[in-house]
Amino acid sequence: MQKPKHPWFRRRGYPHFDHPISFREAKRIVKNPLQVAQHSFYPFVEFTINTFKVKRNKITDKVERVEKIRPIAYASHVDCHIYSYYSFILSKIYESWIRSSGLNECILAFRSKGKSNVEFAKDAFDAIKKMGNCHVVALDITGFFDNLDHKILKLEWANLIDERNLPADHYAVFKSLTKFATVNQIKLYESLGISSNNKKSNPKRLCTPLEFRTVIRSKEKIVKNNKGSKKGIPQGSPISALLSNIYMRQFDKVLYSFANSCAGHYFRYCDDILLVVPTEKSSYVETLAINEISKLNLVINPTKTDRVGFQINSTGELCSTKPLQYLGFLFDGEKIILRSASLARYSEKMKKGIKIAKATMLKRNLARIARGEDEKPLFRHKINKRYSHFGRRNFISYGYSAARKMDSNAIRKQLRRLTKRMINEIDRKK
């Protein structure tokens, strides 16, 4: 795939407080440190997505449906170009530091490594197989982006670019992300008399600077970062992901150094930490991780901590005390499978989709009968595209791709059962 000529520049079609600008205009702004230092950043426009995660209750061992509310925030057009450009220049410095520190294979998320979570999971499972007798600790950081300490972030940012203090332009970008503000999309559209349903009627620019000052700012529709000036950055900016990696530099160095010293392995995918160490180091490595993360004013979520022992048995096979869960897969030393919660989530979406398709078919057939026309069968093309291996980008096609890359017959068996379930749901009369 050919790399873009200007990696930091991307056109965004959504409406915001400013209008889209050309590459030439964006270049003129982002490459002028004085202009960036004096730039007035607009608030992020925020909306929420209600998703449902399917989880297995550890007490009842039943699969439960849990609602999760995800806030999505997106920056204005000029602000995005500034964030993208500074992410681009910081990323080059960070990648150089990663390679010199020996961390290239440890830090997985938000980097251009040409791999997906399937390959990352396989690498971790292969490392466990190679070690044989070992102990694995999987840790999760509580509220990662929401709890990044601003002082630590500022210090790590300055250290990365080898400066005692952030230059004025870098500081302006830093300040816009730590003292960020948001405007609720629904309330914003209502205030401006814009339809949130008819996307075609939306203007390229939501309002003029005067309307922003008089309608939005003066009526207190802007909400500032609820943790004040001490913690948290928005997840919606093009630079936030990179900054989260920069924030974790010292932690990554210490954990990698320890794992390397005992012939172990360290992997971090955003806020998911995986440590593979000799069995006798099991208790120490977890204590080390908790102590080091506390230095960053972050906390490990104890309810998501997973501890798994692996051992080669008398027949020479690798077995585990329980399956290890990592990046959507389960590994027991012998086989790799997809998480049951992922299968349940697919089944729920599939059943709902087929139910809607059948209701649509019934409605249209009633209209055909009223016109004296013949009924038509269920239109299966879209169903197959969304819920079977005939589709290019769905859960089933992803699963078969993972099975191929991991050489897992166990995953293929899981997927065949799902396909049968889909056919049964289509054939079901009620």
Tab-separated table of C-alpha atoms in Angstrom:
chain	number	residue	atom	x	y	z
A	1	MET	CA	0.000	0.000	0.000
A	2	GLN	CA	1.435	3.377	-1.053
A	3	LYS	CA	2.162	5.796	1.761
A	4	PRO	CA	0.393	9.171	1.604
A	5	LYS	CA	2.533	12.054	0.363
A	6	HIS	CA	1.727	14.076	3.477
A	7	PRO	CA	1.082	11.573	6.333
A	8	TRP	CA	-0.179	14.208	8.767
A	9	PHE	CA	-2.776	15.737	6.410
A	10	ARG	CA	-6.212	14.177	6.015
A	11	ARG	CA	-9.479	15.754	4.900
A	12	ARG	CA	-12.367	15.302	7.322
A	13	GLY	CA	-15.884	15.745	6.020
A	14	TYR	CA	-17.775	16.292	9.251
A	15	PRO	CA	-19.233	19.725	10.123
A	16	HIS	CA	-17.568	21.632	12.965
A	17	PHE	CA	-17.055	25.187	14.233
A	18	ASP	CA	-14.660	25.914	11.362
A	19	HIS	CA	-14.639	24.888	7.723
A	20	PRO	CA	-12.288	22.378	6.031
A	21	ILE	CA	-9.091	23.883	4.658
A	22	SER	CA	-6.669	22.938	1.882
A	23	PHE	CA	-3.297	21.285	2.378
A	24	ARG	CA	-1.520	24.521	1.490
A	25	GLU	CA	-3.435	26.457	4.147
A	26	ALA	CA	-2.959	23.712	6.739
A	27	LYS	CA	0.779	23.567	6.002
A	28	ARG	CA	1.062	27.333	6.415
A	29	ILE	CA	-0.469	27.074	9.902
A	30	VAL	CA	1.131	23.932	11.346
A	31	LYS	CA	4.676	24.755	10.235
A	32	ASN	CA	4.576	28.181	11.868
A	33	PRO	CA	5.406	27.659	15.580
A	34	LEU	CA	4.418	31.241	16.415
A	35	GLN	CA	0.972	30.819	14.857
A	36	VAL	CA	0.438	27.484	16.632
A	37	ALA	CA	1.472	29.072	19.942
A	38	GLN	CA	-1.141	31.799	19.434
A	39	HIS	CA	-3.864	29.541	18.003
A	40	SER	CA	-7.263	29.464	19.737
A	41	PHE	CA	-8.457	25.865	19.873
A	42	TYR	CA	-12.185	25.185	19.604
A	43	PRO	CA	-13.998	22.831	22.019
A	44	PHE	CA	-14.402	19.210	20.984
A	45	VAL	CA	-17.873	18.188	19.815
A	46	GLU	CA	-18.937	15.158	21.846
A	47	PHE	CA	-21.554	12.457	21.458
A	48	THR	CA	-22.004	9.051	23.055
A	49	ILE	CA	-22.347	5.575	21.600
A	50	ASN	CA	-24.247	3.021	23.641
A	51	THR	CA	-22.768	-0.406	23.070
A	52	PHE	CA	-23.501	-3.699	24.760
A	53	LYS	CA	-20.720	-5.991	25.887
A	54	VAL	CA	-21.405	-9.622	26.542
A	55	LYS	CA	-19.552	-10.873	29.621
A	56	ARG	CA	-19.519	-14.101	31.562
A	57	ASN	CA	-20.439	-13.650	35.228
A	58	LYS	CA	-17.664	-15.231	37.322
A	59	ILE	CA	-20.112	-16.118	40.109
A	60	THR	CA	-23.069	-17.512	38.143
A	61	ASP	CA	-21.003	-18.566	35.086
A	62	LYS	CA	-23.777	-17.132	32.897
A	63	VAL	CA	-23.286	-14.815	29.926
A	64	GLU	CA	-24.729	-11.388	30.700
A	65	ARG	CA	-25.417	-8.322	28.560
A	66	VAL	CA	-23.758	-5.192	29.970
A	67	GLU	CA	-24.319	-1.708	28.597
A	68	LYS	CA	-21.247	0.433	27.983
A	69	ILE	CA	-21.456	4.150	27.206
A	70	ARG	CA	-18.542	5.383	25.086
A	71	PRO	CA	-18.000	9.150	24.750
A	72	ILE	CA	-16.672	10.134	21.312
A	73	ALA	CA	-15.118	13.587	20.890
A	74	TYR	CA	-13.818	15.110	17.662
A	75	ALA	CA	-11.826	18.302	17.123
A	76	SER	CA	-12.304	21.090	14.602
A	77	HIS	CA	-10.616	20.918	11.193
A	78	VAL	CA	-7.688	23.257	11.859
A	79	ASP	CA	-7.188	21.808	15.348
A	80	CYS	CA	-7.038	18.302	13.863
A	81	HIS	CA	-4.352	19.344	11.382
A	82	ILE	CA	-2.273	20.804	14.216
A	83	TYR	CA	-2.700	17.675	16.355
A	84	SER	CA	-1.862	15.427	13.383
A	85	TYR	CA	1.259	17.390	12.486
A	86	TYR	CA	2.626	17.418	16.035
A	87	SER	CA	1.779	13.735	16.355
A	88	PHE	CA	3.755	13.138	13.160
A	89	ILE	CA	6.910	14.934	14.362
A	90	LEU	CA	6.715	13.493	17.900
A	91	SER	CA	6.114	9.987	16.543
A	92	LYS	CA	9.404	10.020	14.638
A	93	ILE	CA	11.294	10.931	17.820
A	94	TYR	CA	9.347	8.376	19.874
A	95	GLU	CA	9.985	5.582	17.354
A	96	SER	CA	13.696	6.354	17.436
A	97	TRP	CA	13.630	6.122	21.244
A	98	ILE	CA	11.641	2.857	21.069
A	99	ARG	CA	14.238	1.213	18.846
A	100	SER	CA	17.207	2.445	20.923
A	101	SER	CA	15.529	1.161	24.118
A	102	GLY	CA	14.878	-2.323	22.718
A	103	LEU	CA	11.110	-1.875	23.105
A	104	ASN	CA	10.114	-2.285	19.462
A	105	GLU	CA	8.411	-5.665	19.988
A	106	CYS	CA	6.910	-4.737	23.373
A	107	ILE	CA	4.779	-1.638	22.675
A	108	LEU	CA	2.021	-2.814	20.366
A	109	ALA	CA	-0.827	-0.296	20.119
A	110	PHE	CA	-0.972	2.970	18.166
A	111	ARG	CA	2.120	2.240	16.089
A	112	SER	CA	2.600	1.446	12.390
A	113	LYS	CA	3.876	-2.101	12.786
A	114	GLY	CA	1.890	-3.670	9.973
A	115	LYS	CA	0.302	-6.129	12.389
A	116	SER	CA	-3.158	-6.602	13.901
A	117	ASN	CA	-4.200	-7.849	17.335
A	118	VAL	CA	-4.253	-11.366	15.829
A	119	GLU	CA	-0.509	-11.279	15.153
A	120	PHE	CA	0.156	-9.605	18.508
A	121	ALA	CA	-1.743	-12.349	20.342
A	122	LYS	CA	0.056	-15.048	18.346
A	123	ASP	CA	3.442	-13.509	19.207
A	124	ALA	CA	2.558	-13.622	22.914
A	125	PHE	CA	1.316	-17.225	22.734
A	126	ASP	CA	4.435	-18.258	20.795
A	127	ALA	CA	6.595	-16.647	23.497
A	128	ILE	CA	4.778	-18.704	26.143
A	129	LYS	CA	5.245	-21.900	24.126
A	130	LYS	CA	8.948	-21.164	23.767
A	131	MET	CA	9.397	-20.597	27.507
A	132	GLY	CA	7.445	-23.687	28.496
A	133	ASN	CA	7.295	-23.600	32.287
A	134	CYS	CA	6.328	-20.024	33.081
A	135	HIS	CA	3.855	-17.713	34.794
A	136	VAL	CA	1.755	-15.129	32.964
A	137	VAL	CA	0.240	-12.020	34.529
A	138	ALA	CA	-2.290	-9.940	32.561
A	139	LEU	CA	-3.031	-6.493	34.005
A	140	ASP	CA	-5.412	-3.695	33.045
A	141	ILE	CA	-5.087	0.001	33.928
A	142	THR	CA	-8.215	1.635	35.339
A	143	GLY	CA	-9.542	4.598	33.304
A	144	PHE	CA	-6.325	5.030	31.336
A	145	PHE	CA	-6.876	8.202	29.257
A	146	ASP	CA	-9.105	9.800	31.897
A	147	ASN	CA	-6.391	9.584	34.544
A	148	LEU	CA	-3.197	10.636	32.781
A	149	ASP	CA	-1.474	13.073	35.129
A	150	HIS	CA	-0.790	16.381	33.383
A	151	LYS	CA	2.490	17.091	35.186
A	152	ILE	CA	3.911	13.696	34.287
A	153	LEU	CA	2.713	14.012	30.680
A	154	LYS	CA	4.295	17.446	30.355
A	155	LEU	CA	7.595	16.191	31.796
A	156	GLU	CA	7.719	13.128	29.525
A	157	TRP	CA	6.817	15.233	26.487
A	158	ALA	CA	9.644	17.690	27.237
A	159	ASN	CA	12.113	14.865	27.933
A	160	LEU	CA	11.252	13.167	24.653
A	161	ILE	CA	12.145	16.264	22.613
A	162	ASP	CA	15.193	16.861	24.836
A	163	GLU	CA	13.931	20.156	26.262
A	164	ARG	CA	13.798	21.323	29.862
A	165	ASN	CA	10.431	23.001	29.224
A	166	LEU	CA	7.958	22.648	26.395
A	167	PRO	CA	8.462	25.238	23.614
A	168	ALA	CA	5.576	27.702	23.239
A	169	ASP	CA	3.982	25.866	20.300
A	170	HIS	CA	4.214	22.460	21.984
A	171	TYR	CA	2.863	23.952	25.182
A	172	ALA	CA	-0.140	25.387	23.315
A	173	VAL	CA	-0.969	21.915	21.987
A	174	PHE	CA	-0.413	20.396	25.445
A	175	LYS	CA	-2.666	22.997	27.097
A	176	SER	CA	-5.465	22.457	24.573
A	177	LEU	CA	-5.500	18.739	25.443
A	178	THR	CA	-5.216	19.040	29.221
A	179	LYS	CA	-7.597	21.975	29.608
A	180	PHE	CA	-9.886	20.730	26.880
A	181	ALA	CA	-13.586	21.503	26.652
A	182	THR	CA	-16.499	19.735	24.972
A	183	VAL	CA	-19.909	20.646	23.584
A	184	ASN	CA	-22.676	18.056	23.480
A	185	GLN	CA	-23.569	17.413	19.838
A	186	ILE	CA	-27.331	17.117	20.374
A	187	LYS	CA	-27.570	20.345	22.413
A	188	LEU	CA	-25.281	22.095	19.951
A	189	TYR	CA	-27.416	21.178	16.922
A	190	GLU	CA	-30.596	22.158	18.757
A	191	SER	CA	-29.139	25.580	19.624
A	192	LEU	CA	-28.177	26.203	16.016
A	193	GLY	CA	-31.412	24.803	14.536
A	194	ILE	CA	-29.597	22.045	12.629
A	195	SER	CA	-31.068	18.591	12.056
A	196	SER	CA	-28.963	15.834	13.604
A	197	ASN	CA	-30.766	13.164	11.552
A	198	ASN	CA	-30.530	14.542	8.016
A	199	LYS	CA	-26.776	14.490	7.427
A	200	LYS	CA	-27.110	15.792	3.865
A	201	SER	CA	-28.626	19.033	5.107
A	202	ASN	CA	-25.797	19.700	7.570
A	203	PRO	CA	-23.607	22.688	6.680
A	204	LYS	CA	-19.832	22.297	6.272
A	205	ARG	CA	-19.439	24.865	9.024
A	206	LEU	CA	-21.823	24.758	11.985
A	207	CYS	CA	-21.705	28.467	12.783
A	208	THR	CA	-19.783	31.691	12.359
A	209	PRO	CA	-17.287	32.882	15.006
A	210	LEU	CA	-19.890	35.463	16.118
A	211	GLU	CA	-22.583	32.769	16.546
A	212	PHE	CA	-20.092	30.642	18.468
A	213	ARG	CA	-19.451	33.485	20.929
A	214	THR	CA	-23.079	34.564	21.306
A	215	VAL	CA	-25.018	31.293	21.011
A	216	ILE	CA	-22.618	28.619	22.260
A	217	ARG	CA	-20.129	30.238	24.617
A	218	SER	CA	-22.419	32.844	26.171
A	219	LYS	CA	-25.143	30.278	26.964
A	220	GLU	CA	-22.689	28.053	28.825
A	221	LYS	CA	-22.997	25.031	26.585
A	222	ILE	CA	-19.255	24.393	26.864
A	223	VAL	CA	-18.168	21.825	29.472
A	224	LYS	CA	-14.573	21.909	30.690
A	225	ASN	CA	-12.530	18.846	31.620
A	226	ASN	CA	-14.306	17.578	34.750
A	227	LYS	CA	-11.026	16.651	36.433
A	228	GLY	CA	-9.938	20.261	36.393
A	229	SER	CA	-6.368	20.938	35.352
A	230	LYS	CA	-4.734	17.842	36.827
A	231	LYS	CA	-5.828	14.690	34.987
A	232	GLY	CA	-7.203	13.361	31.730
A	233	ILE	CA	-6.926	13.995	27.984
A	234	PRO	CA	-9.598	13.439	25.306
A	235	GLN	CA	-9.449	10.219	23.289
A	236	GLY	CA	-10.751	11.838	20.114
A	237	SER	CA	-7.713	13.812	18.982
A	238	PRO	CA	-5.162	12.512	16.437
A	239	ILE	CA	-2.346	12.902	18.996
A	240	SER	CA	-3.938	11.392	22.130
A	241	ALA	CA	-2.933	7.784	21.405
A	242	LEU	CA	0.723	8.714	20.878
A	243	LEU	CA	0.759	10.808	24.057
A	244	SER	CA	-0.504	7.820	26.042
A	245	ASN	CA	2.515	5.838	24.835
A	246	ILE	CA	4.889	8.713	25.628
A	247	TYR	CA	3.368	8.902	29.111
A	248	MET	CA	4.247	5.231	29.759
A	249	ARG	CA	7.920	5.425	28.742
A	250	GLN	CA	9.480	4.955	32.183
A	251	PHE	CA	7.084	2.163	33.090
A	252	ASP	CA	7.852	0.386	29.813
A	253	LYS	CA	11.609	0.647	30.391
A	254	VAL	CA	11.463	-0.803	33.913
A	255	LEU	CA	9.108	-3.686	33.069
A	256	TYR	CA	10.996	-4.589	29.889
A	257	SER	CA	14.318	-4.488	31.726
A	258	PHE	CA	13.045	-6.845	34.421
A	259	ALA	CA	11.434	-9.274	31.967
A	260	ASN	CA	14.566	-9.279	29.847
A	261	SER	CA	16.793	-9.907	32.885
A	262	CYS	CA	15.000	-13.184	33.671
A	263	ALA	CA	14.589	-14.322	30.033
A	264	GLY	CA	10.894	-13.321	30.117
A	265	HIS	CA	8.699	-11.176	27.904
A	266	TYR	CA	6.827	-7.903	28.291
A	267	PHE	CA	3.953	-6.739	26.063
A	268	ARG	CA	1.717	-3.660	26.371
A	269	TYR	CA	-1.270	-2.967	24.156
A	270	CYS	CA	-2.498	0.471	25.306
A	271	ASP	CA	-3.721	-0.222	28.870
A	272	ASP	CA	-3.465	-4.040	28.589
A	273	ILE	CA	-0.210	-5.324	30.086
A	274	LEU	CA	1.078	-8.879	29.661
A	275	LEU	CA	4.111	-10.283	31.489
A	276	VAL	CA	5.564	-13.729	30.817
A	277	VAL	CA	8.177	-14.681	33.429
A	278	PRO	CA	9.710	-17.752	35.081
A	279	THR	CA	7.381	-19.285	37.677
A	280	GLU	CA	9.562	-18.265	40.627
A	281	LYS	CA	9.249	-14.574	39.601
A	282	SER	CA	5.429	-14.616	39.535
A	283	SER	CA	4.686	-12.740	42.756
A	284	TYR	CA	7.515	-10.239	42.377
A	285	VAL	CA	6.650	-9.156	38.826
A	286	GLU	CA	3.060	-8.295	39.751
A	287	THR	CA	4.218	-6.256	42.759
A	288	LEU	CA	6.765	-4.503	40.530
A	289	ALA	CA	4.099	-3.579	37.964
A	290	ILE	CA	1.732	-2.229	40.647
A	291	ASN	CA	4.491	-0.161	42.260
A	292	GLU	CA	5.722	1.249	38.958
A	293	ILE	CA	2.233	2.146	37.728
A	294	SER	CA	1.563	3.979	41.008
A	295	LYS	CA	4.536	6.258	40.213
A	296	LEU	CA	2.509	7.441	37.219
A	297	ASN	CA	-0.525	8.090	39.447
A	298	LEU	CA	-2.393	5.259	37.743
A	299	VAL	CA	-4.044	2.178	39.249
A	300	ILE	CA	-4.226	-1.461	38.171
A	301	ASN	CA	-7.800	-2.787	38.057
A	302	PRO	CA	-7.748	-5.811	40.424
A	303	THR	CA	-10.968	-7.273	38.988
A	304	LYS	CA	-9.337	-7.614	35.553
A	305	THR	CA	-6.034	-9.090	36.731
A	306	ASP	CA	-5.450	-12.547	35.306
A	307	ARG	CA	-2.820	-15.004	36.599
A	308	VAL	CA	-2.099	-18.173	34.621
A	309	GLY	CA	0.549	-20.825	35.180
A	310	PHE	CA	1.942	-22.858	32.259
A	311	GLN	CA	3.793	-26.143	32.647
A	312	ILE	CA	5.099	-28.941	30.464
A	313	ASN	CA	3.492	-32.187	31.672
A	314	SER	CA	4.911	-35.717	31.733
A	315	THR	CA	3.905	-36.333	28.104
A	316	GLY	CA	5.754	-33.214	26.942
A	317	GLU	CA	2.625	-31.145	26.322
A	318	LEU	CA	2.203	-27.564	27.493
A	319	CYS	CA	-0.834	-27.127	29.739
A	320	SER	CA	-2.186	-24.279	31.855
A	321	THR	CA	-3.972	-23.820	35.163
A	322	LYS	CA	-6.731	-22.090	33.176
A	323	PRO	CA	-7.049	-20.526	29.698
A	324	LEU	CA	-5.226	-17.205	29.278
A	325	GLN	CA	-7.383	-14.427	27.842
A	326	TYR	CA	-5.522	-11.917	25.652
A	327	LEU	CA	-6.660	-9.531	22.908
A	328	GLY	CA	-9.886	-11.429	22.277
A	329	PHE	CA	-8.412	-14.953	22.312
A	330	LEU	CA	-8.071	-17.792	24.822
A	331	PHE	CA	-4.944	-19.950	25.010
A	332	ASP	CA	-4.558	-23.061	27.173
A	333	GLY	CA	-1.083	-24.099	26.080
A	334	GLU	CA	-2.372	-26.334	23.299
A	335	LYS	CA	-5.193	-24.663	21.401
A	336	ILE	CA	-6.245	-21.098	20.651
A	337	ILE	CA	-9.941	-20.172	20.524
A	338	LEU	CA	-12.102	-17.061	20.345
A	339	ARG	CA	-13.628	-15.776	23.577
A	340	SER	CA	-17.119	-17.094	24.332
A	341	ALA	CA	-18.253	-13.519	24.992
A	342	SER	CA	-17.267	-12.585	21.418
A	343	LEU	CA	-19.284	-15.511	20.068
A	344	ALA	CA	-22.285	-14.524	22.191
A	345	ARG	CA	-22.048	-10.911	20.994
A	346	TYR	CA	-21.980	-12.069	17.366
A	347	SER	CA	-24.976	-14.368	17.938
A	348	GLU	CA	-26.979	-11.535	19.505
A	349	LYS	CA	-26.259	-9.187	16.580
A	350	MET	CA	-26.947	-11.938	14.044
A	351	LYS	CA	-30.320	-12.854	15.581
A	352	LYS	CA	-31.354	-9.210	15.749
A	353	GLY	CA	-30.305	-8.607	12.130
A	354	ILE	CA	-32.203	-11.646	10.840
A	355	LYS	CA	-35.273	-10.681	12.878
A	356	ILE	CA	-35.284	-7.223	11.261
A	357	ALA	CA	-34.761	-8.736	7.802
A	358	LYS	CA	-37.721	-11.103	8.312
A	359	ALA	CA	-39.948	-8.267	9.555
A	360	THR	CA	-39.008	-6.214	6.473
A	361	MET	CA	-39.742	-9.201	4.195
A	362	LEU	CA	-43.149	-9.720	5.833
A	363	LYS	CA	-44.079	-6.052	5.474
A	364	ARG	CA	-43.122	-5.976	1.793
A	365	ASN	CA	-44.876	-9.260	1.035
A	366	LEU	CA	-48.107	-7.960	2.583
A	367	ALA	CA	-47.880	-5.002	0.223
A	368	ARG	CA	-47.226	-7.329	-2.740
A	369	ILE	CA	-50.202	-9.519	-1.839
A	370	ALA	CA	-52.399	-6.396	-1.632
A	371	ARG	CA	-51.271	-5.512	-5.171
A	372	GLY	CA	-51.924	-9.060	-6.388
A	373	GLU	CA	-48.229	-9.868	-6.797
A	374	ASP	CA	-46.340	-13.004	-5.757
A	375	GLU	CA	-44.482	-13.123	-2.445
A	376	LYS	CA	-40.697	-13.024	-2.476
A	377	PRO	CA	-38.375	-15.057	-0.237
A	378	LEU	CA	-36.046	-13.598	2.374
A	379	PHE	CA	-33.337	-11.489	0.771
A	380	ARG	CA	-30.245	-13.308	2.006
A	381	HIS	CA	-27.459	-11.422	0.228
A	382	LYS	CA	-27.145	-8.738	2.891
A	383	ILE	CA	-27.480	-11.303	5.715
A	384	ASN	CA	-24.657	-13.394	4.245
A	385	LYS	CA	-22.546	-10.298	3.759
A	386	ARG	CA	-22.926	-9.280	7.401
A	387	TYR	CA	-22.984	-12.603	9.221
A	388	SER	CA	-21.165	-15.249	7.145
A	389	HIS	CA	-17.779	-15.923	5.563
A	390	PHE	CA	-19.131	-14.481	2.289
A	391	GLY	CA	-18.707	-11.016	3.785
A	392	ARG	CA	-15.282	-9.384	3.654
A	393	ARG	CA	-15.311	-7.430	6.907
A	394	ASN	CA	-17.389	-9.104	9.574
A	395	PHE	CA	-16.796	-11.233	12.657
A	396	ILE	CA	-16.869	-14.558	10.774
A	397	SER	CA	-14.368	-13.456	8.106
A	398	TYR	CA	-12.181	-12.000	10.863
A	399	GLY	CA	-12.380	-15.311	12.720
A	400	TYR	CA	-11.344	-17.342	9.671
A	401	SER	CA	-8.469	-14.936	9.059
A	402	ALA	CA	-7.356	-15.413	12.677
A	403	ALA	CA	-7.689	-19.210	12.361
A	404	ARG	CA	-5.490	-19.123	9.267
A	405	LYS	CA	-2.809	-16.930	10.839
A	406	MET	CA	-2.794	-18.930	14.081
A	407	ASP	CA	-3.287	-22.309	12.375
A	408	SER	CA	-6.170	-22.984	14.770
A	409	ASN	CA	-8.655	-25.739	13.920
A	410	ALA	CA	-10.403	-24.975	17.217
A	411	ILE	CA	-11.390	-21.523	15.930
A	412	ARG	CA	-12.662	-23.037	12.675
A	413	LYS	CA	-14.903	-25.402	14.670
A	414	GLN	CA	-16.284	-22.449	16.640
A	415	LEU	CA	-17.070	-20.586	13.414
A	416	ARG	CA	-18.749	-23.582	11.786
A	417	ARG	CA	-21.093	-23.801	14.776
A	418	LEU	CA	-21.902	-20.110	14.383
A	419	THR	CA	-22.685	-20.600	10.697
A	420	LYS	CA	-25.072	-23.449	11.547
A	421	ARG	CA	-26.680	-21.214	14.154
A	422	MET	CA	-27.225	-18.518	11.502
A	423	ILE	CA	-28.809	-21.009	9.079
A	424	ASN	CA	-31.091	-22.319	11.824
A	425	GLU	CA	-32.132	-18.764	12.677
A	426	ILE	CA	-32.991	-18.080	9.025
A	427	ASP	CA	-35.000	-21.315	8.746
A	428	ARG	CA	-36.802	-20.772	12.045
A	429	LYS	CA	-40.494	-20.091	11.401
A	430	LYS	CA	-41.171	-17.893	14.427
